[in-house]
Amino acid sequence: MNTMTDYEGKAKKLSDDEILLSIDEFSAGYDASLILKNVSMAVPRNQVVALLGRNGVGKTTLLNSIMGLVSASGGSMTFNGRLVDSLAPDRRARLGIGYVPQGRDIFPGLSVWENLNVSLRVSGVAREEAEARLNEVYELFPVLKEMLKRKGGVLSGGQQQQLAIGRALLLKPKLLILDEPTEGIQPSIIDQIEDAIYAIKKKGNMSVILVEQYLDFARNASDRFYILERGSVVRKGEIDQLDNDLIARYLTV
Ligand SMILES: Nc1ncnc2c1ncn2[C@@H]1O[C@H](COP(=O)(O)OP(=O)(O)O)[C@@H](O)[C@H]1O
Ligand SMILES: [Mg+2]
């Protein structure tokens, strides 16, 4: 049983069944330096959890840890009822963790279609299912359908972000991890990404961890938040408890 306690101390219990990802007393770092210290976090099923904090507090390191790209020095992670600590990144991906890293690493030399097709091949789904998944992605991000033959590298930053998210969605993850999806992107595309998150939520079969500096976006899109400072969780709660006091203390530069 994991307990989500908001920052005023009101406890709201979640049963194990309601939690997709549970991070328990997790510590990790690089070589000699410990970055994450006893981080505990619960991502409920079908909810969007904002992971917030100033630059350098360890947000990306935590996401990399969830994906299995950083090795733990303590604690554990349970995904969909299964301990994943000893699993390599590709195994975690196959269990349903989809990761769109900071800086959207699409294949710049491949066309939009080829970028998407890499995911479809990895997923190994039959043609009909592949078509259905592609159509869902085109519905979320129509520009991708218009640009199938363009090289990924010539797209705008926002279009590349849409491609990176679309590619992750083709694998039908249970958990979608987005690291600063609006970084350096024009407002019209930010709106489309926000709408995509609403659409994902409405479908109701995916959770999202959203690392985001743009607070209006984070607030609109998320159900809950966690704030990291120097590698530890200092605050958590329902998103409407993210007030100006917390923002001033932990989030503004
Ligand atoms: N590959 C790495 N090797 C060593 N230190 C790193 C590496 N990546 C990040 N760090 C350090 O870990 C800390 C947390 O970084 P990061 O997780 O990227 O923070 P955030 O995403 O919150 O900005 C920083 O002090 C950063 O310098
Ligand atoms: Mg980061």
mmCIF file of C-alpha atoms and ligand atoms in Angstrom:
data_model
loop_
_atom_site.group_PDB
_atom_site.id
_atom_site.type_symbol
_atom_site.label_atom_id
_atom_site.label_comp_id
_atom_site.label_asym_id
_atom_site.label_seq_id
_atom_site.Cartn_x
_atom_site.Cartn_y
_atom_site.Cartn_z
ATOM 1 C CA MET A 1 0.000 0.000 0.000
ATOM 2 C CA ASN A 2 1.443 3.299 -1.073
ATOM 3 C CA THR A 3 0.278 6.531 0.463
ATOM 4 C CA MET A 4 -0.004 9.802 -1.399
ATOM 5 C CA THR A 5 0.095 12.539 1.156
ATOM 6 C CA ASP A 6 -0.455 16.065 0.026
ATOM 7 C CA TYR A 7 1.800 18.760 1.367
ATOM 8 C CA GLU A 8 -0.653 19.843 4.023
ATOM 9 C CA GLY A 9 -0.595 16.354 5.456
ATOM 10 C CA LYS A 10 -4.005 15.182 4.291
ATOM 11 C CA ALA A 11 -3.552 11.567 3.343
ATOM 12 C CA LYS A 12 -5.217 9.935 0.401
ATOM 13 C CA LYS A 13 -4.632 6.220 0.189
ATOM 14 C CA LEU A 14 -4.217 4.510 -3.120
ATOM 15 C CA SER A 15 -4.433 0.768 -3.400
ATOM 16 C CA ASP A 16 -1.702 -1.188 -5.178
ATOM 17 C CA ASP A 17 -4.111 -1.804 -8.038
ATOM 18 C CA GLU A 18 -4.529 1.903 -8.603
ATOM 19 C CA ILE A 19 -0.798 2.502 -8.954
ATOM 20 C CA LEU A 20 0.962 1.864 -12.240
ATOM 21 C CA LEU A 21 4.467 2.866 -11.178
ATOM 22 C CA SER A 22 5.712 2.871 -7.619
ATOM 23 C CA ILE A 23 9.162 4.245 -6.821
ATOM 24 C CA ASP A 24 10.209 3.416 -3.285
ATOM 25 C CA GLU A 25 13.100 4.976 -1.386
ATOM 26 C CA PHE A 26 15.066 5.099 -4.609
ATOM 27 C CA SER A 27 18.649 6.395 -4.727
ATOM 28 C CA ALA A 28 20.938 6.712 -7.738
ATOM 29 C CA GLY A 29 23.697 8.792 -9.281
ATOM 30 C CA TYR A 30 26.674 8.882 -11.584
ATOM 31 C CA ASP A 31 29.981 7.321 -10.547
ATOM 32 C CA ALA A 32 30.863 8.821 -7.204
ATOM 33 C CA SER A 33 28.137 11.458 -7.020
ATOM 34 C CA LEU A 34 24.780 10.541 -5.519
ATOM 35 C CA ILE A 35 22.034 12.555 -7.247
ATOM 36 C CA LEU A 36 18.706 10.997 -6.184
ATOM 37 C CA LYS A 37 18.217 10.433 -2.479
ATOM 38 C CA ASN A 38 15.415 8.217 -1.176
ATOM 39 C CA VAL A 39 12.921 9.296 -3.791
ATOM 40 C CA SER A 40 9.445 7.821 -3.399
ATOM 41 C CA MET A 41 6.768 8.509 -5.955
ATOM 42 C CA ALA A 42 3.529 6.903 -7.084
ATOM 43 C CA VAL A 43 2.083 7.256 -10.574
ATOM 44 C CA PRO A 44 -1.593 6.250 -10.525
ATOM 45 C CA ARG A 45 -3.132 4.538 -13.513
ATOM 46 C CA ASN A 46 -4.561 6.884 -16.140
ATOM 47 C CA GLN A 47 -3.245 9.998 -14.471
ATOM 48 C CA VAL A 48 -0.757 12.672 -15.447
ATOM 49 C CA VAL A 49 1.903 13.365 -12.835
ATOM 50 C CA ALA A 50 4.002 16.510 -13.145
ATOM 51 C CA LEU A 51 7.596 16.183 -11.977
ATOM 52 C CA LEU A 52 8.778 19.679 -11.179
ATOM 53 C CA GLY A 53 11.858 21.434 -9.881
ATOM 54 C CA ARG A 54 14.564 23.856 -10.916
ATOM 55 C CA ASN A 55 17.374 22.981 -13.283
ATOM 56 C CA GLY A 56 19.782 20.376 -12.016
ATOM 57 C CA VAL A 57 17.611 18.943 -9.211
ATOM 58 C CA GLY A 58 17.580 15.464 -10.775
ATOM 59 C CA LYS A 59 14.384 15.284 -12.857
ATOM 60 C CA THR A 60 16.024 13.807 -15.949
ATOM 61 C CA THR A 61 18.111 11.473 -13.791
ATOM 62 C CA LEU A 62 14.893 10.132 -12.259
ATOM 63 C CA LEU A 63 13.327 9.604 -15.688
ATOM 64 C CA ASN A 64 16.487 7.849 -16.890
ATOM 65 C CA SER A 65 16.295 5.677 -13.783
ATOM 66 C CA ILE A 66 12.703 4.689 -14.519
ATOM 67 C CA MET A 67 13.841 3.630 -17.973
ATOM 68 C CA GLY A 68 16.751 1.672 -16.516
ATOM 69 C CA LEU A 69 19.458 3.912 -17.962
ATOM 70 C CA VAL A 70 20.919 4.853 -14.572
ATOM 71 C CA SER A 71 21.647 2.138 -12.067
ATOM 72 C CA ALA A 72 20.209 2.290 -8.596
ATOM 73 C CA SER A 73 22.218 2.417 -5.414
ATOM 74 C CA GLY A 74 19.179 1.820 -3.222
ATOM 75 C CA GLY A 75 15.435 1.359 -3.208
ATOM 76 C CA SER A 76 13.171 -0.234 -5.780
ATOM 77 C CA MET A 77 10.701 0.356 -8.584
ATOM 78 C CA THR A 78 7.545 -1.595 -9.290
ATOM 79 C CA PHE A 79 5.815 -1.207 -12.643
ATOM 80 C CA ASN A 80 2.395 -2.692 -13.260
ATOM 81 C CA GLY A 81 2.791 -4.981 -10.275
ATOM 82 C CA ARG A 82 6.233 -6.200 -11.240
ATOM 83 C CA LEU A 83 9.626 -5.372 -9.753
ATOM 84 C CA VAL A 84 11.686 -3.916 -12.608
ATOM 85 C CA ASP A 85 14.963 -3.060 -10.848
ATOM 86 C CA SER A 86 17.025 -5.683 -12.599
ATOM 87 C CA LEU A 87 15.502 -5.167 -16.064
ATOM 88 C CA ALA A 88 17.401 -3.559 -18.956
ATOM 89 C CA PRO A 89 15.840 -0.567 -20.784
ATOM 90 C CA ASP A 90 14.546 -2.615 -23.706
ATOM 91 C CA ARG A 91 12.730 -4.977 -21.342
ATOM 92 C CA ARG A 92 11.131 -2.040 -19.571
ATOM 93 C CA ALA A 93 10.072 -0.616 -22.927
ATOM 94 C CA ARG A 94 8.418 -3.913 -23.792
ATOM 95 C CA LEU A 95 6.570 -3.909 -20.484
ATOM 96 C CA GLY A 96 5.033 -0.588 -21.526
ATOM 97 C CA ILE A 97 7.296 2.300 -20.534
ATOM 98 C CA GLY A 98 7.630 4.827 -23.354
ATOM 99 C CA TYR A 99 10.244 7.560 -23.080
ATOM 100 C CA VAL A 100 10.504 10.835 -25.002
ATOM 101 C CA PRO A 101 13.828 12.238 -23.767
ATOM 102 C CA GLN A 102 14.694 15.881 -23.336
ATOM 103 C CA GLY A 103 15.806 17.333 -26.674
ATOM 104 C CA ARG A 104 13.608 14.915 -28.659
ATOM 105 C CA ASP A 105 16.050 12.483 -30.201
ATOM 106 C CA ILE A 106 14.439 11.492 -33.454
ATOM 107 C CA PHE A 107 16.530 10.083 -36.310
ATOM 108 C CA PRO A 108 17.381 13.269 -38.273
ATOM 109 C CA GLY A 109 18.546 11.421 -41.375
ATOM 110 C CA LEU A 110 15.420 9.293 -41.655
ATOM 111 C CA SER A 111 12.115 10.503 -43.062
ATOM 112 C CA VAL A 112 9.123 11.073 -40.813
ATOM 113 C CA TRP A 113 7.616 7.856 -42.124
ATOM 114 C CA GLU A 114 10.831 5.915 -41.446
ATOM 115 C CA ASN A 115 11.027 7.339 -37.937
ATOM 116 C CA LEU A 116 7.488 6.132 -37.260
ATOM 117 C CA ASN A 117 8.073 2.818 -38.955
ATOM 118 C CA VAL A 118 10.997 2.025 -36.651
ATOM 119 C CA SER A 119 8.509 1.981 -33.781
ATOM 120 C CA LEU A 120 5.997 -0.116 -35.663
ATOM 121 C CA ARG A 121 8.671 -2.687 -36.440
ATOM 122 C CA VAL A 122 9.809 -2.783 -32.845
ATOM 123 C CA SER A 123 6.209 -3.269 -31.729
ATOM 124 C CA GLY A 124 5.835 -6.176 -34.143
ATOM 125 C CA VAL A 125 2.100 -5.579 -34.570
ATOM 126 C CA ALA A 126 0.141 -6.837 -37.561
ATOM 127 C CA ARG A 127 -0.620 -4.503 -40.439
ATOM 128 C CA GLU A 128 -4.178 -3.647 -39.479
ATOM 129 C CA GLU A 129 -3.223 -2.745 -35.933
ATOM 130 C CA ALA A 130 -0.261 -0.741 -37.238
ATOM 131 C CA GLU A 131 -2.603 1.254 -39.489
ATOM 132 C CA ALA A 132 -4.952 1.932 -36.596
ATOM 133 C CA ARG A 133 -2.127 3.145 -34.387
ATOM 134 C CA LEU A 134 -0.741 5.361 -37.146
ATOM 135 C CA ASN A 135 -4.147 6.908 -37.703
ATOM 136 C CA GLU A 136 -4.439 7.714 -34.015
ATOM 137 C CA VAL A 137 -1.079 9.482 -34.144
ATOM 138 C CA TYR A 138 -2.042 11.402 -37.312
ATOM 139 C CA GLU A 139 -5.221 12.474 -35.595
ATOM 140 C CA LEU A 140 -3.233 13.903 -32.689
ATOM 141 C CA PHE A 141 -0.566 15.448 -34.896
ATOM 142 C CA PRO A 142 -1.909 16.006 -38.429
ATOM 143 C CA VAL A 143 1.297 17.718 -39.547
ATOM 144 C CA LEU A 144 3.133 14.395 -39.407
ATOM 145 C CA LYS A 145 0.887 12.933 -42.064
ATOM 146 C CA GLU A 146 1.589 15.906 -44.301
ATOM 147 C CA MET A 147 5.336 15.528 -43.901
ATOM 148 C CA LEU A 148 5.873 11.785 -44.158
ATOM 149 C CA LYS A 149 8.605 12.118 -46.780
ATOM 150 C CA ARG A 150 10.532 14.931 -45.092
ATOM 151 C CA LYS A 151 13.710 14.127 -43.238
ATOM 152 C CA GLY A 152 13.249 14.350 -39.480
ATOM 153 C CA GLY A 153 16.176 16.743 -39.228
ATOM 154 C CA VAL A 154 14.531 19.463 -41.353
ATOM 155 C CA LEU A 155 11.346 19.654 -39.264
ATOM 156 C CA SER A 156 10.852 22.539 -36.829
ATOM 157 C CA GLY A 157 11.571 21.877 -33.167
ATOM 158 C CA GLY A 158 7.872 21.547 -32.436
ATOM 159 C CA GLN A 159 7.304 19.155 -35.311
ATOM 160 C CA GLN A 160 10.242 17.055 -34.125
ATOM 161 C CA GLN A 161 8.696 16.941 -30.670
ATOM 162 C CA GLN A 162 5.399 15.778 -32.172
ATOM 163 C CA LEU A 163 7.276 13.121 -34.121
ATOM 164 C CA ALA A 164 9.088 11.968 -30.984
ATOM 165 C CA ILE A 165 5.817 11.726 -29.041
ATOM 166 C CA GLY A 166 4.033 10.070 -31.952
ATOM 167 C CA ARG A 167 6.791 7.509 -32.252
ATOM 168 C CA ALA A 168 6.524 6.673 -28.563
ATOM 169 C CA LEU A 169 2.722 6.395 -28.791
ATOM 170 C CA LEU A 170 2.935 3.829 -31.588
ATOM 171 C CA LEU A 171 4.294 1.389 -29.012
ATOM 172 C CA LYS A 172 1.089 1.838 -26.975
ATOM 173 C CA PRO A 173 2.909 2.376 -23.677
ATOM 174 C CA LYS A 174 1.109 2.100 -20.359
ATOM 175 C CA LEU A 175 3.331 4.906 -19.114
ATOM 176 C CA LEU A 176 4.472 7.775 -21.325
ATOM 177 C CA ILE A 177 7.409 9.804 -20.013
ATOM 178 C CA LEU A 178 7.834 13.315 -21.424
ATOM 179 C CA ASP A 179 10.923 15.337 -20.493
ATOM 180 C CA GLU A 180 10.317 19.053 -21.095
ATOM 181 C CA PRO A 181 8.204 18.629 -24.241
ATOM 182 C CA THR A 182 7.588 22.364 -24.650
ATOM 183 C CA GLU A 183 11.226 23.426 -24.356
ATOM 184 C CA GLY A 184 11.994 25.862 -27.171
ATOM 185 C CA ILE A 185 8.709 25.303 -28.974
ATOM 186 C CA GLN A 186 6.298 27.837 -30.458
ATOM 187 C CA PRO A 187 2.938 28.351 -28.658
ATOM 188 C CA SER A 188 0.686 26.902 -31.379
ATOM 189 C CA ILE A 189 2.456 23.573 -31.141
ATOM 190 C CA ILE A 190 2.482 23.667 -27.354
ATOM 191 C CA ASP A 191 -1.328 23.815 -27.594
ATOM 192 C CA GLN A 192 -1.368 20.752 -29.839
ATOM 193 C CA ILE A 193 0.829 18.826 -27.423
ATOM 194 C CA GLU A 194 -1.452 19.848 -24.566
ATOM 195 C CA ASP A 195 -4.456 18.667 -26.569
ATOM 196 C CA ALA A 196 -2.667 15.385 -27.241
ATOM 197 C CA ILE A 197 -2.257 14.844 -23.506
ATOM 198 C CA TYR A 198 -5.981 15.546 -22.992
ATOM 199 C CA ALA A 199 -6.818 13.049 -25.718
ATOM 200 C CA ILE A 200 -4.563 10.433 -24.110
ATOM 201 C CA LYS A 201 -6.271 11.059 -20.773
ATOM 202 C CA LYS A 202 -9.717 10.775 -22.300
ATOM 203 C CA LYS A 203 -8.896 7.387 -23.767
ATOM 204 C CA GLY A 204 -8.050 6.360 -20.232
ATOM 205 C CA ASN A 205 -5.451 3.677 -20.741
ATOM 206 C CA MET A 206 -2.181 5.484 -20.236
ATOM 207 C CA SER A 207 -0.388 7.346 -17.470
ATOM 208 C CA VAL A 208 2.009 10.207 -18.132
ATOM 209 C CA ILE A 209 4.974 11.602 -16.237
ATOM 210 C CA LEU A 210 5.482 15.157 -17.386
ATOM 211 C CA VAL A 211 8.652 17.086 -16.591
ATOM 212 C CA GLU A 212 7.842 20.673 -17.448
ATOM 213 C CA GLN A 213 9.186 24.154 -16.712
ATOM 214 C CA TYR A 214 6.214 25.859 -18.333
ATOM 215 C CA LEU A 215 3.924 25.872 -15.327
ATOM 216 C CA ASP A 216 0.636 26.820 -16.990
ATOM 217 C CA PHE A 217 1.039 23.834 -19.239
ATOM 218 C CA ALA A 218 1.998 21.534 -16.363
ATOM 219 C CA ARG A 219 -0.960 22.720 -14.322
ATOM 220 C CA ASN A 220 -3.491 22.319 -17.110
ATOM 221 C CA ALA A 221 -2.315 18.896 -18.138
ATOM 222 C CA SER A 222 -1.594 17.229 -14.791
ATOM 223 C CA ASP A 223 -3.548 15.605 -11.967
ATOM 224 C CA ARG A 224 -0.761 15.529 -9.371
ATOM 225 C CA PHE A 225 2.683 16.950 -8.847
ATOM 226 C CA TYR A 226 5.968 16.132 -7.214
ATOM 227 C CA ILE A 227 8.643 18.727 -6.582
ATOM 228 C CA LEU A 228 12.279 17.708 -6.440
ATOM 229 C CA GLU A 229 15.021 19.704 -4.806
ATOM 230 C CA ARG A 230 18.622 18.529 -4.668
ATOM 231 C CA GLY A 231 17.572 15.002 -5.555
ATOM 232 C CA SER A 232 14.825 14.626 -2.950
ATOM 233 C CA VAL A 233 11.057 14.960 -3.097
ATOM 234 C CA VAL A 234 10.211 18.049 -1.054
ATOM 235 C CA ARG A 235 6.536 18.475 -1.920
ATOM 236 C CA LYS A 236 3.749 16.500 -3.569
ATOM 237 C CA GLY A 237 0.015 16.843 -3.921
ATOM 238 C CA GLU A 238 -3.010 17.289 -6.126
ATOM 239 C CA ILE A 239 -2.261 19.743 -8.915
ATOM 240 C CA ASP A 240 -4.642 22.423 -7.581
ATOM 241 C CA GLN A 241 -2.506 22.572 -4.444
ATOM 242 C CA LEU A 242 0.402 23.874 -6.469
ATOM 243 C CA ASP A 243 0.073 27.425 -5.186
ATOM 244 C CA ASN A 244 2.121 30.575 -5.615
ATOM 245 C CA ASP A 245 3.961 29.991 -2.382
ATOM 246 C CA LEU A 246 5.285 26.631 -3.558
ATOM 247 C CA ILE A 247 6.092 28.064 -6.951
ATOM 248 C CA ALA A 248 8.092 30.907 -5.449
ATOM 249 C CA ARG A 249 9.915 28.607 -3.054
ATOM 250 C CA TYR A 250 10.805 25.741 -5.318
ATOM 251 C CA LEU A 251 10.229 26.587 -8.933
ATOM 252 C CA THR A 252 11.022 30.166 -9.893
ATOM 253 C CA VAL A 253 14.595 31.097 -10.642
HETATM 254 N N1 LIG B 1 25.686 11.857 -17.234
HETATM 255 C C1 LIG B 1 25.948 12.539 -16.114
HETATM 256 N N2 LIG B 1 27.115 12.361 -15.432
HETATM 257 C C2 LIG B 1 27.373 13.034 -14.301
HETATM 258 N N3 LIG B 1 26.540 13.926 -13.728
HETATM 259 C C3 LIG B 1 25.370 14.151 -14.355
HETATM 260 C C4 LIG B 1 25.001 13.477 -15.571
HETATM 261 N N4 LIG B 1 23.773 13.901 -15.936
HETATM 262 C C5 LIG B 1 23.379 14.794 -15.013
HETATM 263 N N5 LIG B 1 24.326 14.950 -14.068
HETATM 264 C C6 LIG B 1 24.229 15.810 -12.874
HETATM 265 O O1 LIG B 1 23.135 15.357 -12.109
HETATM 266 C C7 LIG B 1 22.425 16.468 -11.546
HETATM 267 C C8 LIG B 1 20.975 16.381 -11.940
HETATM 268 O O2 LIG B 1 20.868 16.557 -13.345
HETATM 269 P P1 LIG B 1 19.513 16.319 -14.129
HETATM 270 O O3 LIG B 1 18.937 15.038 -13.696
HETATM 271 O O4 LIG B 1 19.823 16.484 -15.570
HETATM 272 O O5 LIG B 1 18.628 17.523 -13.590
HETATM 273 P P2 LIG B 1 17.315 18.214 -14.187
HETATM 274 O O6 LIG B 1 16.766 17.327 -15.260
HETATM 275 O O7 LIG B 1 16.408 18.388 -13.014
HETATM 276 O O8 LIG B 1 17.752 19.551 -14.733
HETATM 277 C C9 LIG B 1 23.123 17.723 -12.028
HETATM 278 O O9 LIG B 1 24.002 18.163 -11.014
HETATM 279 C C10 LIG B 1 23.883 17.249 -13.236
HETATM 280 O O10 LIG B 1 25.042 18.005 -13.410
HETATM 281 MG MG MG B 2 16.384 17.681 -17.312
#
